[in-house]
Every structure is written in structure tokens, then in C-alpha cells.
C-alpha positions as protocol buffer text, in pm:
chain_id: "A"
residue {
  index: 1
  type: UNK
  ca { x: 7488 y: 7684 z: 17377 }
}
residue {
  index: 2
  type: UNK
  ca { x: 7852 y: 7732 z: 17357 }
}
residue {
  index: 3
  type: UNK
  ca { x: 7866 y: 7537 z: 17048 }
}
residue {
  index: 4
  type: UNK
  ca { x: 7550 y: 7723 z: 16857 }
}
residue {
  index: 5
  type: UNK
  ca { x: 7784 y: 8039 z: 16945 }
}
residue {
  index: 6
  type: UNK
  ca { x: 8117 y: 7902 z: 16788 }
}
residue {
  index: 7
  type: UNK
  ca { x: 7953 y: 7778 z: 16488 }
}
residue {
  index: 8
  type: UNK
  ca { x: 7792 y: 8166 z: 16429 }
}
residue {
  index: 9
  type: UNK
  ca { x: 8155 y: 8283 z: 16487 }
}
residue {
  index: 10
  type: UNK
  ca { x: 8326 y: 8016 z: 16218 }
}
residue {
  index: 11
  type: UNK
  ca { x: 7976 y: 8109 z: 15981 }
}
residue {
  index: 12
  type: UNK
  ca { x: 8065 y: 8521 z: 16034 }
}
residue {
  index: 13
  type: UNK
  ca { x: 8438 y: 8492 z: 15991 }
}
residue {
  index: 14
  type: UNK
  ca { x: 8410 y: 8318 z: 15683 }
}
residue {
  index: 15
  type: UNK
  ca { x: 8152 y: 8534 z: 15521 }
}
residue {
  index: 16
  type: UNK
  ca { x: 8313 y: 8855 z: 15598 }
}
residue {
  index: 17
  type: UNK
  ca { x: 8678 y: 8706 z: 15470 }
}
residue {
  index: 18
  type: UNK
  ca { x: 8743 y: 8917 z: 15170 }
}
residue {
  index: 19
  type: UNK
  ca { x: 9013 y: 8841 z: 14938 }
}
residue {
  index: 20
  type: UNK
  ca { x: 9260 y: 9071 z: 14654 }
}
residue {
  index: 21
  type: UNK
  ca { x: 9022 y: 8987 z: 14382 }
}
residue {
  index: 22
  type: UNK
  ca { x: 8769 y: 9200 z: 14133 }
}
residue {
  index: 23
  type: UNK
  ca { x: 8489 y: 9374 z: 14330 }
}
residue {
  index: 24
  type: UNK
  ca { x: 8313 y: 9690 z: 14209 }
}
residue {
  index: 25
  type: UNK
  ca { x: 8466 y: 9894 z: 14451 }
}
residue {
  index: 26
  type: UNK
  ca { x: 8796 y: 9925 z: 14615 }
}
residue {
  index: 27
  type: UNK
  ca { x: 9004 y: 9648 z: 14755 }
}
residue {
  index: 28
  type: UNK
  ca { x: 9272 y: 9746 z: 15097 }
}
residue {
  index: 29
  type: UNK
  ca { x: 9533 y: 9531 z: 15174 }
}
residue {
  index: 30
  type: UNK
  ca { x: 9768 y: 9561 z: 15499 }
}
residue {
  index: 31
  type: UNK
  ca { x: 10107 y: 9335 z: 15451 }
}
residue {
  index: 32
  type: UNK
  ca { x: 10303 y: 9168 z: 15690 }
}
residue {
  index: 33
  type: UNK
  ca { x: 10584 y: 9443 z: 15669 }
}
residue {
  index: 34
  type: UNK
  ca { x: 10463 y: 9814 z: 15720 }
}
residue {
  index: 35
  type: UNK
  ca { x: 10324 y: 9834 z: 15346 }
}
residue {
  index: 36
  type: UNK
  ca { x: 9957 y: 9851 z: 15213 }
}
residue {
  index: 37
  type: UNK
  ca { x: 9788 y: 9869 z: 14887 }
}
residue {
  index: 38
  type: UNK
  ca { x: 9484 y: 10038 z: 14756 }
}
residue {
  index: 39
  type: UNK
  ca { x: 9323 y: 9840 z: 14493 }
}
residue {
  index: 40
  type: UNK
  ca { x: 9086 y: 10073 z: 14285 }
}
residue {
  index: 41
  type: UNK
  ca { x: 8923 y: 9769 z: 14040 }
}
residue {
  index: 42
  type: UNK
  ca { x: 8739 y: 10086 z: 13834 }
}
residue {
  index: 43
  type: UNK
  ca { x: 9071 y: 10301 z: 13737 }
}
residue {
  index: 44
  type: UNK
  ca { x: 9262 y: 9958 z: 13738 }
}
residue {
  index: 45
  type: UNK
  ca { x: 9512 y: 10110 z: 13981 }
}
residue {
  index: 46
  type: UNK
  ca { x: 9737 y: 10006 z: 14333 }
}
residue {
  index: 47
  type: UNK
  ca { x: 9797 y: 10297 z: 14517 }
}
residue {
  index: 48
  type: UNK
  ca { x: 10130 y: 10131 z: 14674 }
}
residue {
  index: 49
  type: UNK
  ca { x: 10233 y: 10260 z: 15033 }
}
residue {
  index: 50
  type: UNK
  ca { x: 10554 y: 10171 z: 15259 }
}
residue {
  index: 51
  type: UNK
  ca { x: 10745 y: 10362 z: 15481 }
}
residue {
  index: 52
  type: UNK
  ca { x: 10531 y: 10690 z: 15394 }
}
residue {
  index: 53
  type: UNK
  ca { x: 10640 y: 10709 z: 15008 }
}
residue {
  index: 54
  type: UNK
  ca { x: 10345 y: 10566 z: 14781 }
}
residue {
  index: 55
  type: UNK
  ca { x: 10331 y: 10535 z: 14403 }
}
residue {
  index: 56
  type: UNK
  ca { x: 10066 y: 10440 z: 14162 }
}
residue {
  index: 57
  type: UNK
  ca { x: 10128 y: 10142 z: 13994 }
}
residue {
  index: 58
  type: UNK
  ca { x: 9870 y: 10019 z: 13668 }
}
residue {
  index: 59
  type: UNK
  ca { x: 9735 y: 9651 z: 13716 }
}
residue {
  index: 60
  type: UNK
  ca { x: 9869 y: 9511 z: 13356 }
}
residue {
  index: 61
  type: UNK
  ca { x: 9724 y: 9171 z: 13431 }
}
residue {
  index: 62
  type: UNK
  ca { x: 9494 y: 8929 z: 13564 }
}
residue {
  index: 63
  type: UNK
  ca { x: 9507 y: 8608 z: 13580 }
}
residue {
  index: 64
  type: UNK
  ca { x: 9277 y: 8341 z: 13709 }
}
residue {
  index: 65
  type: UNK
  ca { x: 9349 y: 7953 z: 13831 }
}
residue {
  index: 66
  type: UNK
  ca { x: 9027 y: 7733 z: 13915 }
}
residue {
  index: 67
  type: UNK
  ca { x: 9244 y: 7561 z: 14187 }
}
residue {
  index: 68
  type: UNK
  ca { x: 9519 y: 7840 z: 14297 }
}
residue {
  index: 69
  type: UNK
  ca { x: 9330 y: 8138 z: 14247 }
}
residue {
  index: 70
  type: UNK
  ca { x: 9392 y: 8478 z: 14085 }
}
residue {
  index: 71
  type: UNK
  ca { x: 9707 y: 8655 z: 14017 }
}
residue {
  index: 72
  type: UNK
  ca { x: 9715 y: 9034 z: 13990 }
}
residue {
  index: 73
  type: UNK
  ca { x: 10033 y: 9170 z: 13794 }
}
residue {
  index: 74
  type: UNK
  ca { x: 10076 y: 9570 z: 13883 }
}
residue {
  index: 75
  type: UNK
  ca { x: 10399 y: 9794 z: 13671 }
}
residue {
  index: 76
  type: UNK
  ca { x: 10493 y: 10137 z: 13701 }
}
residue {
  index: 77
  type: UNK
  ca { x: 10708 y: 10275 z: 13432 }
}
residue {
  index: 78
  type: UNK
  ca { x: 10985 y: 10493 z: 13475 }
}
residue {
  index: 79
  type: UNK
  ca { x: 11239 y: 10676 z: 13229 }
}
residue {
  index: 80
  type: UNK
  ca { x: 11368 y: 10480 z: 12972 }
}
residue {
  index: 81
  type: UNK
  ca { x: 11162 y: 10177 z: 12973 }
}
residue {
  index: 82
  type: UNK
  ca { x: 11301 y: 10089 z: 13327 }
}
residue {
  index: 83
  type: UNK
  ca { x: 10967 y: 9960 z: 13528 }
}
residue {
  index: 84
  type: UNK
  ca { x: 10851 y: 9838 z: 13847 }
}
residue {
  index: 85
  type: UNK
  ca { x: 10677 y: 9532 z: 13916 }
}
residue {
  index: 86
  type: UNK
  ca { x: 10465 y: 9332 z: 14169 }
}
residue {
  index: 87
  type: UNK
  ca { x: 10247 y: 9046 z: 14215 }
}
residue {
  index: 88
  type: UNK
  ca { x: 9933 y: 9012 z: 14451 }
}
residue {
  index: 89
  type: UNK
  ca { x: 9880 y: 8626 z: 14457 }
}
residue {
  index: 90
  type: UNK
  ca { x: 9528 y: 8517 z: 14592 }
}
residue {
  index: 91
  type: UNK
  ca { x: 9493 y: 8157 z: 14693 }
}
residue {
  index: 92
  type: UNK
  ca { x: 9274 y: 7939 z: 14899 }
}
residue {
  index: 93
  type: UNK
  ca { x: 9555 y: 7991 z: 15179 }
}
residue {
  index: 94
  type: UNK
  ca { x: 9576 y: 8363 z: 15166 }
}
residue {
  index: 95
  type: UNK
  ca { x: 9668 y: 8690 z: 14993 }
}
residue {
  index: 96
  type: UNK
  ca { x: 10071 y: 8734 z: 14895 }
}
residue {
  index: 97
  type: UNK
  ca { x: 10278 y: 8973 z: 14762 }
}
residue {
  index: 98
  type: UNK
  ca { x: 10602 y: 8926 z: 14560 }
}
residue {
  index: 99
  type: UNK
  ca { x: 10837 y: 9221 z: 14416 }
}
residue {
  index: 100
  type: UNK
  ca { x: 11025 y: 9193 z: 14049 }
}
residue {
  index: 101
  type: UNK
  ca { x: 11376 y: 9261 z: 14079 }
}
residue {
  index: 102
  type: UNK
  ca { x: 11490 y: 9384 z: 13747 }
}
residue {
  index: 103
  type: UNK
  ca { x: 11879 y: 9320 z: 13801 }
}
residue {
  index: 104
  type: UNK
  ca { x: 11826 y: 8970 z: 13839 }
}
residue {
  index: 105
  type: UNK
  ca { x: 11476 y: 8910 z: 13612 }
}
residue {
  index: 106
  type: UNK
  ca { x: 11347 y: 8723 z: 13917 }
}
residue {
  index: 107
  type: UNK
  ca { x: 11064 y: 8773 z: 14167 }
}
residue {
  index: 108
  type: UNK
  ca { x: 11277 y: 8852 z: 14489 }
}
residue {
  index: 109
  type: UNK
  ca { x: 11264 y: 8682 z: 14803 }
}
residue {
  index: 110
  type: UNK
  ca { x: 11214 y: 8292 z: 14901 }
}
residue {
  index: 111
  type: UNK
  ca { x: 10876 y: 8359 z: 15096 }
}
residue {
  index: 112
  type: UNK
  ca { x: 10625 y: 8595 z: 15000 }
}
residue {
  index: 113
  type: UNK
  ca { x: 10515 y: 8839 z: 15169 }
}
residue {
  index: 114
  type: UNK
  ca { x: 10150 y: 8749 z: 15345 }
}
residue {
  index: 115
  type: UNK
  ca { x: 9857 y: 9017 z: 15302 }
}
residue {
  index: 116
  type: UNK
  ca { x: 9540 y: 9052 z: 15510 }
}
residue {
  index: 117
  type: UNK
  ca { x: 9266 y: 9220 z: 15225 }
}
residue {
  index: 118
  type: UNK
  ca { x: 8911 y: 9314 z: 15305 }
}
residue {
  index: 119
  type: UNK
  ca { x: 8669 y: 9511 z: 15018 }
}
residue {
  index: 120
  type: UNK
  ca { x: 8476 y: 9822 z: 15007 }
}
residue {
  index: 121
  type: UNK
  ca { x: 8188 y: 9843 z: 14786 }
}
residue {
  index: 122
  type: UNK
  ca { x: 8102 y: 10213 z: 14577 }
}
């Protein structure tokens, strides 16, 4: 019995694992670090939230991997050409964020950041 019960749990968590990809409907995702994103796949917008300030950044880019998964690239432009950028990285091993640092052209930080996404369909 007890295993008939675990294998309905591993069957349930797995279909109800959602993941920062395409979906007709909105995509939330909660990051390690008191920030969260609103994926709107329709408008091709992330509503960007930390620390109570949020800005609307336009998804630019996607890119898909058969083996690593898909790649969202989101900017928000500013006066002067001077932008914003971020990655949302889905793999087989999770959701991750990374943050462009324009001073130094590089994506910032030696880890990135890990997500937990789940959709909403319209």
C-alpha cells in the first residue's frame, strides 16, 4: 500500500511541475532571494518585483536547446540607450535567473539565482 501511495505522489509531483516556458497564459516565478516575476506570454512582458519596486521589462528573445532547454532574454530601456537585462534559464534541473551588468558586459554573479515557476492558464 505504502508503495501504490508514493508512486501517486512521484506521478502528481511531476505532472503538476511547471516550468518558465511558453503557455497561453501567465507564467509566476518566486526566486531564491525575495524577487518574483510575472510572465505574461500574450503581451510578451515580465512584470519584475524585488524589494517592493517592480518594472516591466519586454521579453526580446527566446531561445530553445533540445538538451538544455529554453532561454528567455527580458530588456527594459532607459534614457539614452542605457538598458536593463535578464535571463530566465529553463533546464531539465530547474528554472534560473541571471542579471546583465552593463559596466562590465557580463552576466553578474558565479551562481544563478534558482526559481520555483508554476503556470496559469487564461
Amino acid at each position: 500500500m505504502k508503495k501504490i501511495i508514493i508512486i501517486m505522489l512521484l506521478i502528481i509531483c511531476i505532472s503538476v511541475k511547471a516550468t518558465a516556458s511558453p503557455t497561453s497564459g501567465m507564467t509566476y516565478c518566486i526566486s531564491e532571494y525575495d524577487s518574483n516575476f510575472v510572465v505574461d506570454w500574450k503581451k510578451k512582458t515580465i512584470i519584475f518585483t524585488s524589494y517592493g519596486l517592480s518594472d516591466t521589462y519586454t521579453i526580446i528573445k527566446e531561445s530553445k536547446d533540445g538538451k538544455s532547454g529554453t532561454v528567455i532574454t527580458a530588456r527594459k530601456y532607459f534614457d539614452g540607450g542605457v538598458y536593463a537585462e535578464f535571463k530566465i534559464i529553463n533546464t531539465p534541473q530547474g528554472d534560473f535567473f541571471r542579471v546583465w551588468d552593463a559596466n562590465t558586459k557580463q552576466y553578474c554573479c558565479y551562481r544563478a539565482t534558482r526559481l520555483s515557476c508554476w503556470d496559469e492558464q487564461q
